[in-house]
Amino acid sequence: QTGRFTGRVAVRGREVPIDCVSTMDHSWGDRCEIGLRSMAWTNANFGEDYGLHWINSLDFTKPAGEQEKLSHGYVFENGELYGLTDLRLKTNRLSSIAVTIDAVATDVRGKRHVLYGSPLVGAPWSCYTSVMLYVAMSRWITDQGRIGYGLNMENHPLDMMARLRGRRWTEAPGEICP
C-alpha cells in the first residue's frame, strides 16, 4: 500500500519530521513459522507521481538473472495504478545479500520501467525462527535519471541457506551431521 506519510517520530528524545512517499507492508497476519518460502518484497518511490512495488519469488539454485520471478506488483503513475505483467531482475550479491538490483518491469499497458537500485543501509532480521530476512533501504535511479528510495526485503529460509552452503538437511531425529 503506497501513500504519502507525514508526521513526527521521536528518536532518543529528539523529534524528527516525516514527509515522504513510501510503501507499507499490509500483509502481516497469522503465518506458520516453518516452511516459509524464499521471496522478496520491494518498492521504489520517486515522488507522489511515480513509483513501483513488487513481490517476487527467489530460487537461488538458478543462475543470476534467472533467480527471481514476478509474483505480483504495480506501478503508480500520475494518480493511476497499473498492474505489472512482467519483471526481469538481475541481482548482484555478496554472499546472500543484494548489493545491486537491475530491474525492468512491464505494466498492463506494455510500458517498460527500467531502474537500478543499491542498498544504502540494511541489516538481517530474524522475524521468524526459521528464516533470515535481509532488509535494506535502497536508492533507486531510473533510466531517465530520476532518483528515488525504497525498501528491499528478501526472505531466506535457514534450511535453504544450509543446503546451498553444502550442509545436508536431515529429518532423522537426533542424527548428528558430520
mmCIF file with all atom_site columns, C-alpha atoms in Angstrom:
data_model
loop_
_atom_site.group_PDB
_atom_site.id
_atom_site.type_symbol
_atom_site.label_atom_id
_atom_site.label_alt_id
_atom_site.label_comp_id
_atom_site.label_asym_id
_atom_site.label_entity_id
_atom_site.label_seq_id
_atom_site.pdbx_PDB_ins_code
_atom_site.Cartn_x
_atom_site.Cartn_y
_atom_site.Cartn_z
_atom_site.occupancy
_atom_site.B_iso_or_equiv
_atom_site.pdbx_formal_charge
_atom_site.auth_seq_id
_atom_site.auth_comp_id
_atom_site.auth_asym_id
_atom_site.auth_atom_id
_atom_site.pdbx_PDB_model_num
ATOM 1   C CA . GLN A 1 1   ? 0.000  0.000   0.000   1.00 0.00 ? 1   GLN A CA 1
ATOM 2   C CA . THR A 1 2   ? 1.741  3.135   -1.248  1.00 0.00 ? 2   THR A CA 1
ATOM 3   C CA . GLY A 1 3   ? 0.961  6.603   0.080   1.00 0.00 ? 3   GLY A CA 1
ATOM 4   C CA . ARG A 1 4   ? 2.270  9.886   1.401   1.00 0.00 ? 4   ARG A CA 1
ATOM 5   C CA . PHE A 1 5   ? 3.250  9.735   5.071   1.00 0.00 ? 5   PHE A CA 1
ATOM 6   C CA . THR A 1 6   ? 3.575  12.823  7.236   1.00 0.00 ? 6   THR A CA 1
ATOM 7   C CA . GLY A 1 7   ? 4.069  13.399  10.925  1.00 0.00 ? 7   GLY A CA 1
ATOM 8   C CA . ARG A 1 8   ? 6.820  13.185  13.503  1.00 0.00 ? 8   ARG A CA 1
ATOM 9   C CA . VAL A 1 9   ? 8.690  10.409  15.215  1.00 0.00 ? 9   VAL A CA 1
ATOM 10  C CA . ALA A 1 10  ? 10.601 10.700  18.487  1.00 0.00 ? 10  ALA A CA 1
ATOM 11  C CA . VAL A 1 11  ? 14.085 9.186   18.330  1.00 0.00 ? 11  VAL A CA 1
ATOM 12  C CA . ARG A 1 12  ? 16.058 9.226   21.589  1.00 0.00 ? 12  ARG A CA 1
ATOM 13  C CA . GLY A 1 13  ? 14.197 12.278  22.795  1.00 0.00 ? 13  GLY A CA 1
ATOM 14  C CA . ARG A 1 14  ? 14.543 14.183  19.525  1.00 0.00 ? 14  ARG A CA 1
ATOM 15  C CA . GLU A 1 15  ? 11.542 14.786  17.263  1.00 0.00 ? 15  GLU A CA 1
ATOM 16  C CA . VAL A 1 16  ? 12.176 14.108  13.586  1.00 0.00 ? 16  VAL A CA 1
ATOM 17  C CA . PRO A 1 17  ? 9.673  15.365  10.988  1.00 0.00 ? 17  PRO A CA 1
ATOM 18  C CA . ILE A 1 18  ? 8.440  12.858  8.389   1.00 0.00 ? 18  ILE A CA 1
ATOM 19  C CA . ASP A 1 19  ? 7.168  13.800  4.938   1.00 0.00 ? 19  ASP A CA 1
ATOM 20  C CA . CYS A 1 20  ? 7.709  11.143  2.294   1.00 0.00 ? 20  CYS A CA 1
ATOM 21  C CA . VAL A 1 21  ? 6.126  8.756   -0.170  1.00 0.00 ? 21  VAL A CA 1
ATOM 22  C CA . SER A 1 22  ? 6.604  5.151   0.887   1.00 0.00 ? 22  SER A CA 1
ATOM 23  C CA . THR A 1 23  ? 5.035  1.718   0.699   1.00 0.00 ? 23  THR A CA 1
ATOM 24  C CA . MET A 1 24  ? 3.879  -0.192  3.748   1.00 0.00 ? 24  MET A CA 1
ATOM 25  C CA . ASP A 1 25  ? 3.515  -3.928  4.086   1.00 0.00 ? 25  ASP A CA 1
ATOM 26  C CA . HIS A 1 26  ? -0.084 -4.686  4.992   1.00 0.00 ? 26  HIS A CA 1
ATOM 27  C CA . SER A 1 27  ? 0.198  -8.463  4.627   1.00 0.00 ? 27  SER A CA 1
ATOM 28  C CA . TRP A 1 28  ? 1.077  -9.300  8.218   1.00 0.00 ? 28  TRP A CA 1
ATOM 29  C CA . GLY A 1 29  ? -1.110 -11.906 9.828   1.00 0.00 ? 29  GLY A CA 1
ATOM 30  C CA . ASP A 1 30  ? -1.007 -15.444 11.093  1.00 0.00 ? 30  ASP A CA 1
ATOM 31  C CA . ARG A 1 31  ? 1.764  -17.438 9.440   1.00 0.00 ? 31  ARG A CA 1
ATOM 32  C CA . CYS A 1 32  ? 3.297  -20.799 10.006  1.00 0.00 ? 32  CYS A CA 1
ATOM 33  C CA . GLU A 1 33  ? 6.790  -20.149 11.344  1.00 0.00 ? 33  GLU A CA 1
ATOM 34  C CA . ILE A 1 34  ? 8.304  -23.075 9.432   1.00 0.00 ? 34  ILE A CA 1
ATOM 35  C CA . GLY A 1 35  ? 8.163  -23.858 5.755   1.00 0.00 ? 35  GLY A CA 1
ATOM 36  C CA . LEU A 1 36  ? 8.207  -20.232 4.632   1.00 0.00 ? 36  LEU A CA 1
ATOM 37  C CA . ARG A 1 37  ? 9.490  -19.970 1.075   1.00 0.00 ? 37  ARG A CA 1
ATOM 38  C CA . SER A 1 38  ? 12.087 -17.694 -0.467  1.00 0.00 ? 38  SER A CA 1
ATOM 39  C CA . MET A 1 39  ? 10.681 -14.416 -1.717  1.00 0.00 ? 39  MET A CA 1
ATOM 40  C CA . ALA A 1 40  ? 11.378 -10.695 -1.925  1.00 0.00 ? 40  ALA A CA 1
ATOM 41  C CA . TRP A 1 41  ? 9.281  -7.601  -1.274  1.00 0.00 ? 41  TRP A CA 1
ATOM 42  C CA . THR A 1 42  ? 10.494 -4.425  -2.996  1.00 0.00 ? 42  THR A CA 1
ATOM 43  C CA . ASN A 1 43  ? 9.390  -0.856  -3.603  1.00 0.00 ? 43  ASN A CA 1
ATOM 44  C CA . ALA A 1 44  ? 10.920 2.160   -5.331  1.00 0.00 ? 44  ALA A CA 1
ATOM 45  C CA . ASN A 1 45  ? 9.270  5.535   -4.795  1.00 0.00 ? 45  ASN A CA 1
ATOM 46  C CA . PHE A 1 46  ? 10.174 8.621   -6.827  1.00 0.00 ? 46  PHE A CA 1
ATOM 47  C CA . GLY A 1 47  ? 7.587  11.083  -5.502  1.00 0.00 ? 47  GLY A CA 1
ATOM 48  C CA . GLU A 1 48  ? 3.816  11.446  -5.419  1.00 0.00 ? 48  GLU A CA 1
ATOM 49  C CA . ASP A 1 49  ? 3.560  10.884  -9.162  1.00 0.00 ? 49  ASP A CA 1
ATOM 50  C CA . TYR A 1 50  ? 5.623  7.733   -9.722  1.00 0.00 ? 50  TYR A CA 1
ATOM 51  C CA . GLY A 1 51  ? 6.740  4.508   -8.042  1.00 0.00 ? 51  GLY A CA 1
ATOM 52  C CA . LEU A 1 52  ? 6.714  0.731   -8.193  1.00 0.00 ? 52  LEU A CA 1
ATOM 53  C CA . HIS A 1 53  ? 6.097  -2.135  -5.792  1.00 0.00 ? 53  HIS A CA 1
ATOM 54  C CA . TRP A 1 54  ? 6.505  -5.853  -6.428  1.00 0.00 ? 54  TRP A CA 1
ATOM 55  C CA . ILE A 1 55  ? 6.792  -9.223  -4.759  1.00 0.00 ? 55  ILE A CA 1
ATOM 56  C CA . ASN A 1 56  ? 8.876  -11.906 -6.415  1.00 0.00 ? 56  ASN A CA 1
ATOM 57  C CA . SER A 1 57  ? 9.840  -15.491 -5.768  1.00 0.00 ? 57  SER A CA 1
ATOM 58  C CA . LEU A 1 58  ? 13.508 -16.426 -5.307  1.00 0.00 ? 58  LEU A CA 1
ATOM 59  C CA . ASP A 1 59  ? 15.252 -19.581 -6.444  1.00 0.00 ? 59  ASP A CA 1
ATOM 60  C CA . PHE A 1 60  ? 18.951 -19.478 -5.554  1.00 0.00 ? 60  PHE A CA 1
ATOM 61  C CA . THR A 1 61  ? 19.625 -22.771 -7.359  1.00 0.00 ? 61  THR A CA 1
ATOM 62  C CA . LYS A 1 62  ? 19.287 -20.876 -10.677 1.00 0.00 ? 62  LYS A CA 1
ATOM 63  C CA . PRO A 1 63  ? 21.951 -18.623 -12.190 1.00 0.00 ? 63  PRO A CA 1
ATOM 64  C CA . ALA A 1 64  ? 21.932 -14.830 -11.721 1.00 0.00 ? 64  ALA A CA 1
ATOM 65  C CA . GLY A 1 65  ? 19.298 -13.238 -13.932 1.00 0.00 ? 65  GLY A CA 1
ATOM 66  C CA . GLU A 1 66  ? 17.030 -16.284 -13.611 1.00 0.00 ? 66  GLU A CA 1
ATOM 67  C CA . GLN A 1 67  ? 16.605 -16.449 -9.816  1.00 0.00 ? 67  GLN A CA 1
ATOM 68  C CA . GLU A 1 68  ? 13.694 -14.039 -9.469  1.00 0.00 ? 68  GLU A CA 1
ATOM 69  C CA . LYS A 1 69  ? 10.178 -14.328 -10.900 1.00 0.00 ? 69  LYS A CA 1
ATOM 70  C CA . LEU A 1 70  ? 7.310  -11.846 -10.537 1.00 0.00 ? 70  LEU A CA 1
ATOM 71  C CA . SER A 1 71  ? 4.531  -12.899 -8.178  1.00 0.00 ? 71  SER A CA 1
ATOM 72  C CA . HIS A 1 72  ? 2.596  -9.626  -8.382  1.00 0.00 ? 72  HIS A CA 1
ATOM 73  C CA . GLY A 1 73  ? 3.106  -5.892  -8.283  1.00 0.00 ? 73  GLY A CA 1
ATOM 74  C CA . TYR A 1 74  ? 2.080  -2.495  -9.576  1.00 0.00 ? 74  TYR A CA 1
ATOM 75  C CA . VAL A 1 75  ? 3.280  0.863   -10.815 1.00 0.00 ? 75  VAL A CA 1
ATOM 76  C CA . PHE A 1 76  ? 1.591  4.105   -9.827  1.00 0.00 ? 76  PHE A CA 1
ATOM 77  C CA . GLU A 1 77  ? 1.975  6.921   -12.285 1.00 0.00 ? 77  GLU A CA 1
ATOM 78  C CA . ASN A 1 78  ? 0.276  10.317  -12.286 1.00 0.00 ? 78  ASN A CA 1
ATOM 79  C CA . GLY A 1 79  ? -2.538 9.194   -9.993  1.00 0.00 ? 79  GLY A CA 1
ATOM 80  C CA . GLU A 1 80  ? -3.241 5.930   -11.833 1.00 0.00 ? 80  GLU A CA 1
ATOM 81  C CA . LEU A 1 81  ? -2.410 2.368   -10.789 1.00 0.00 ? 81  LEU A CA 1
ATOM 82  C CA . TYR A 1 82  ? -1.299 -0.309  -13.287 1.00 0.00 ? 82  TYR A CA 1
ATOM 83  C CA . GLY A 1 83  ? -0.601 -3.963  -12.564 1.00 0.00 ? 83  GLY A CA 1
ATOM 84  C CA . LEU A 1 84  ? 2.746  -5.444  -13.523 1.00 0.00 ? 84  LEU A CA 1
ATOM 85  C CA . THR A 1 85  ? 2.733  -8.241  -16.092 1.00 0.00 ? 85  THR A CA 1
ATOM 86  C CA . ASP A 1 86  ? 6.454  -8.973  -16.244 1.00 0.00 ? 86  ASP A CA 1
ATOM 87  C CA . LEU A 1 87  ? 9.570  -8.349  -14.182 1.00 0.00 ? 87  LEU A CA 1
ATOM 88  C CA . ARG A 1 88  ? 13.172 -9.001  -15.186 1.00 0.00 ? 88  ARG A CA 1
ATOM 89  C CA . LEU A 1 89  ? 15.664 -8.724  -12.338 1.00 0.00 ? 89  LEU A CA 1
ATOM 90  C CA . LYS A 1 90  ? 19.388 -9.165  -12.172 1.00 0.00 ? 90  LYS A CA 1
ATOM 91  C CA . THR A 1 91  ? 20.631 -9.033  -8.603  1.00 0.00 ? 91  THR A CA 1
ATOM 92  C CA . ASN A 1 92  ? 24.336 -8.949  -7.861  1.00 0.00 ? 92  ASN A CA 1
ATOM 93  C CA . ARG A 1 93  ? 25.108 -10.422 -4.462  1.00 0.00 ? 93  ARG A CA 1
ATOM 94  C CA . LEU A 1 94  ? 27.820 -10.507 -1.871  1.00 0.00 ? 94  LEU A CA 1
ATOM 95  C CA . SER A 1 95  ? 27.179 -13.927 -0.372  1.00 0.00 ? 95  SER A CA 1
ATOM 96  C CA . SER A 1 96  ? 23.376 -13.821 0.052   1.00 0.00 ? 96  SER A CA 1
ATOM 97  C CA . ILE A 1 97  ? 22.980 -10.065 0.341   1.00 0.00 ? 97  ILE A CA 1
ATOM 98  C CA . ALA A 1 98  ? 21.827 -7.992  -2.646  1.00 0.00 ? 98  ALA A CA 1
ATOM 99  C CA . VAL A 1 99  ? 24.289 -5.198  -3.454  1.00 0.00 ? 99  VAL A CA 1
ATOM 100 C CA . THR A 1 100 ? 22.798 -4.059  -6.773  1.00 0.00 ? 100 THR A CA 1
ATOM 101 C CA . ILE A 1 101 ? 19.466 -4.722  -8.449  1.00 0.00 ? 101 ILE A CA 1
ATOM 102 C CA . ASP A 1 102 ? 18.781 -4.064  -12.131 1.00 0.00 ? 102 ASP A CA 1
ATOM 103 C CA . ALA A 1 103 ? 15.041 -4.149  -12.827 1.00 0.00 ? 103 ALA A CA 1
ATOM 104 C CA . VAL A 1 104 ? 12.878 -3.959  -15.932 1.00 0.00 ? 104 VAL A CA 1
ATOM 105 C CA . ALA A 1 105 ? 9.173  -4.037  -15.048 1.00 0.00 ? 105 ALA A CA 1
ATOM 106 C CA . THR A 1 106 ? 6.421  -4.113  -17.672 1.00 0.00 ? 106 THR A CA 1
ATOM 107 C CA . ASP A 1 107 ? 2.902  -2.971  -16.810 1.00 0.00 ? 107 ASP A CA 1
ATOM 108 C CA . VAL A 1 108 ? -0.506 -3.853  -18.312 1.00 0.00 ? 108 VAL A CA 1
ATOM 109 C CA . ARG A 1 109 ? -0.135 -1.022  -20.846 1.00 0.00 ? 109 ARG A CA 1
ATOM 110 C CA . GLY A 1 110 ? 3.044  -2.632  -22.164 1.00 0.00 ? 110 GLY A CA 1
ATOM 111 C CA . LYS A 1 111 ? 5.107  0.242   -20.756 1.00 0.00 ? 111 LYS A CA 1
ATOM 112 C CA . ARG A 1 112 ? 8.598  -0.706  -19.547 1.00 0.00 ? 112 ARG A CA 1
ATOM 113 C CA . HIS A 1 113 ? 10.025 0.778   -16.360 1.00 0.00 ? 113 HIS A CA 1
ATOM 114 C CA . VAL A 1 114 ? 13.824 0.479   -16.107 1.00 0.00 ? 114 VAL A CA 1
ATOM 115 C CA . LEU A 1 115 ? 15.508 1.129   -12.773 1.00 0.00 ? 115 LEU A CA 1
ATOM 116 C CA . TYR A 1 116 ? 18.685 0.352   -10.888 1.00 0.00 ? 116 TYR A CA 1
ATOM 117 C CA . GLY A 1 117 ? 18.971 0.042   -7.112  1.00 0.00 ? 117 GLY A CA 1
ATOM 118 C CA . SER A 1 118 ? 21.597 -0.400  -4.460  1.00 0.00 ? 118 SER A CA 1
ATOM 119 C CA . PRO A 1 119 ? 21.257 -0.543  -0.678  1.00 0.00 ? 119 PRO A CA 1
ATOM 120 C CA . LEU A 1 120 ? 22.320 2.438   1.404   1.00 0.00 ? 120 LEU A CA 1
ATOM 121 C CA . VAL A 1 121 ? 21.828 0.729   4.744   1.00 0.00 ? 121 VAL A CA 1
ATOM 122 C CA . GLY A 1 122 ? 20.490 -2.637  5.841   1.00 0.00 ? 122 GLY A CA 1
ATOM 123 C CA . ALA A 1 123 ? 20.657 -5.478  8.295   1.00 0.00 ? 123 ALA A CA 1
ATOM 124 C CA . PRO A 1 124 ? 19.487 -9.052  8.768   1.00 0.00 ? 124 PRO A CA 1
ATOM 125 C CA . TRP A 1 125 ? 16.290 -9.567  10.769  1.00 0.00 ? 125 TRP A CA 1
ATOM 126 C CA . SER A 1 126 ? 15.157 -12.932 12.073  1.00 0.00 ? 126 SER A CA 1
ATOM 127 C CA . CYS A 1 127 ? 11.428 -12.243 12.409  1.00 0.00 ? 127 CYS A CA 1
ATOM 128 C CA . TYR A 1 128 ? 10.633 -15.978 12.464  1.00 0.00 ? 128 TYR A CA 1
ATOM 129 C CA . THR A 1 129 ? 12.844 -18.718 13.867  1.00 0.00 ? 129 THR A CA 1
ATOM 130 C CA . SER A 1 130 ? 13.191 -20.475 10.513  1.00 0.00 ? 130 SER A CA 1
ATOM 131 C CA . VAL A 1 131 ? 14.202 -17.550 8.276   1.00 0.00 ? 131 VAL A CA 1
ATOM 132 C CA . MET A 1 132 ? 16.671 -14.736 7.900   1.00 0.00 ? 132 MET A CA 1
ATOM 133 C CA . LEU A 1 133 ? 15.187 -11.637 6.333   1.00 0.00 ? 133 LEU A CA 1
ATOM 134 C CA . TYR A 1 134 ? 17.659 -9.233  4.732   1.00 0.00 ? 134 TYR A CA 1
ATOM 135 C CA . VAL A 1 135 ? 16.208 -5.712  4.855   1.00 0.00 ? 135 VAL A CA 1
ATOM 136 C CA . ALA A 1 136 ? 17.742 -2.751  3.022   1.00 0.00 ? 136 ALA A CA 1
ATOM 137 C CA . MET A 1 137 ? 16.805 0.848   2.363   1.00 0.00 ? 137 MET A CA 1
ATOM 138 C CA . SER A 1 138 ? 17.791 1.260   -1.264  1.00 0.00 ? 138 SER A CA 1
ATOM 139 C CA . ARG A 1 139 ? 18.497 4.182   -3.541  1.00 0.00 ? 139 ARG A CA 1
ATOM 140 C CA . TRP A 1 140 ? 16.963 3.781   -6.985  1.00 0.00 ? 140 TRP A CA 1
ATOM 141 C CA . ILE A 1 141 ? 17.623 5.571   -10.257 1.00 0.00 ? 141 ILE A CA 1
ATOM 142 C CA . THR A 1 142 ? 15.558 5.243   -13.418 1.00 0.00 ? 142 THR A CA 1
ATOM 143 C CA . ASP A 1 143 ? 16.961 5.079   -16.941 1.00 0.00 ? 143 ASP A CA 1
ATOM 144 C CA . GLN A 1 144 ? 15.686 8.683   -17.215 1.00 0.00 ? 144 GLN A CA 1
ATOM 145 C CA . GLY A 1 145 ? 17.890 9.752   -14.274 1.00 0.00 ? 145 GLY A CA 1
ATOM 146 C CA . ARG A 1 146 ? 15.133 10.127  -11.686 1.00 0.00 ? 146 ARG A CA 1
ATOM 147 C CA . ILE A 1 147 ? 16.258 9.283   -8.133  1.00 0.00 ? 147 ILE A CA 1
ATOM 148 C CA . GLY A 1 148 ? 14.054 7.554   -5.580  1.00 0.00 ? 148 GLY A CA 1
ATOM 149 C CA . TYR A 1 149 ? 14.187 5.424   -2.456  1.00 0.00 ? 149 TYR A CA 1
ATOM 150 C CA . GLY A 1 150 ? 12.529 2.268   -1.220  1.00 0.00 ? 150 GLY A CA 1
ATOM 151 C CA . LEU A 1 151 ? 12.776 -0.890  0.775   1.00 0.00 ? 151 LEU A CA 1
ATOM 152 C CA . ASN A 1 152 ? 14.045 -4.252  -0.396  1.00 0.00 ? 152 ASN A CA 1
ATOM 153 C CA . MET A 1 153 ? 13.432 -7.307  1.813   1.00 0.00 ? 153 MET A CA 1
ATOM 154 C CA . GLU A 1 154 ? 14.480 -10.835 0.930   1.00 0.00 ? 154 GLU A CA 1
ATOM 155 C CA . ASN A 1 155 ? 13.245 -13.848 2.862   1.00 0.00 ? 155 ASN A CA 1
ATOM 156 C CA . HIS A 1 156 ? 15.902 -16.580 3.105   1.00 0.00 ? 156 HIS A CA 1
ATOM 157 C CA . PRO A 1 157 ? 14.716 -19.785 4.830   1.00 0.00 ? 157 PRO A CA 1
ATOM 158 C CA . LEU A 1 158 ? 17.502 -21.214 7.003   1.00 0.00 ? 158 LEU A CA 1
ATOM 159 C CA . ASP A 1 159 ? 17.096 -24.775 5.664   1.00 0.00 ? 159 ASP A CA 1
ATOM 160 C CA . MET A 1 160 ? 17.550 -23.472 2.106   1.00 0.00 ? 160 MET A CA 1
ATOM 161 C CA . MET A 1 161 ? 20.635 -21.468 3.096   1.00 0.00 ? 161 MET A CA 1
ATOM 162 C CA . ALA A 1 162 ? 22.167 -24.511 4.810   1.00 0.00 ? 162 ALA A CA 1
ATOM 163 C CA . ARG A 1 163 ? 21.520 -26.681 1.737   1.00 0.00 ? 163 ARG A CA 1
ATOM 164 C CA . LEU A 1 164 ? 23.062 -24.116 -0.611  1.00 0.00 ? 164 LEU A CA 1
ATOM 165 C CA . ARG A 1 165 ? 26.152 -23.851 1.558   1.00 0.00 ? 165 ARG A CA 1
ATOM 166 C CA . GLY A 1 166 ? 26.858 -27.584 1.427   1.00 0.00 ? 166 GLY A CA 1
ATOM 167 C CA . ARG A 1 167 ? 25.283 -28.665 4.690   1.00 0.00 ? 167 ARG A CA 1
ATOM 168 C CA . ARG A 1 168 ? 22.868 -31.510 4.424   1.00 0.00 ? 168 ARG A CA 1
ATOM 169 C CA . TRP A 1 169 ? 19.355 -31.423 5.750   1.00 0.00 ? 169 TRP A CA 1
ATOM 170 C CA . THR A 1 170 ? 18.221 -34.401 7.753   1.00 0.00 ? 170 THR A CA 1
ATOM 171 C CA . GLU A 1 171 ? 14.851 -35.381 9.095   1.00 0.00 ? 171 GLU A CA 1
ATOM 172 C CA . ALA A 1 172 ? 16.192 -38.180 11.292  1.00 0.00 ? 172 ALA A CA 1
ATOM 173 C CA . PRO A 1 173 ? 15.648 -37.063 14.918  1.00 0.00 ? 173 PRO A CA 1
ATOM 174 C CA . GLY A 1 174 ? 18.814 -36.960 16.926  1.00 0.00 ? 174 GLY A CA 1
ATOM 175 C CA . GLU A 1 175 ? 21.100 -37.612 13.950  1.00 0.00 ? 175 GLU A CA 1
ATOM 176 C CA . ILE A 1 176 ? 24.310 -35.620 14.112  1.00 0.00 ? 176 ILE A CA 1
ATOM 177 C CA . CYS A 1 177 ? 25.505 -34.123 10.841  1.00 0.00 ? 177 CYS A CA 1
ATOM 178 C CA . PRO A 1 178 ? 29.169 -34.830 10.074  1.00 0.00 ? 178 PRO A CA 1
#
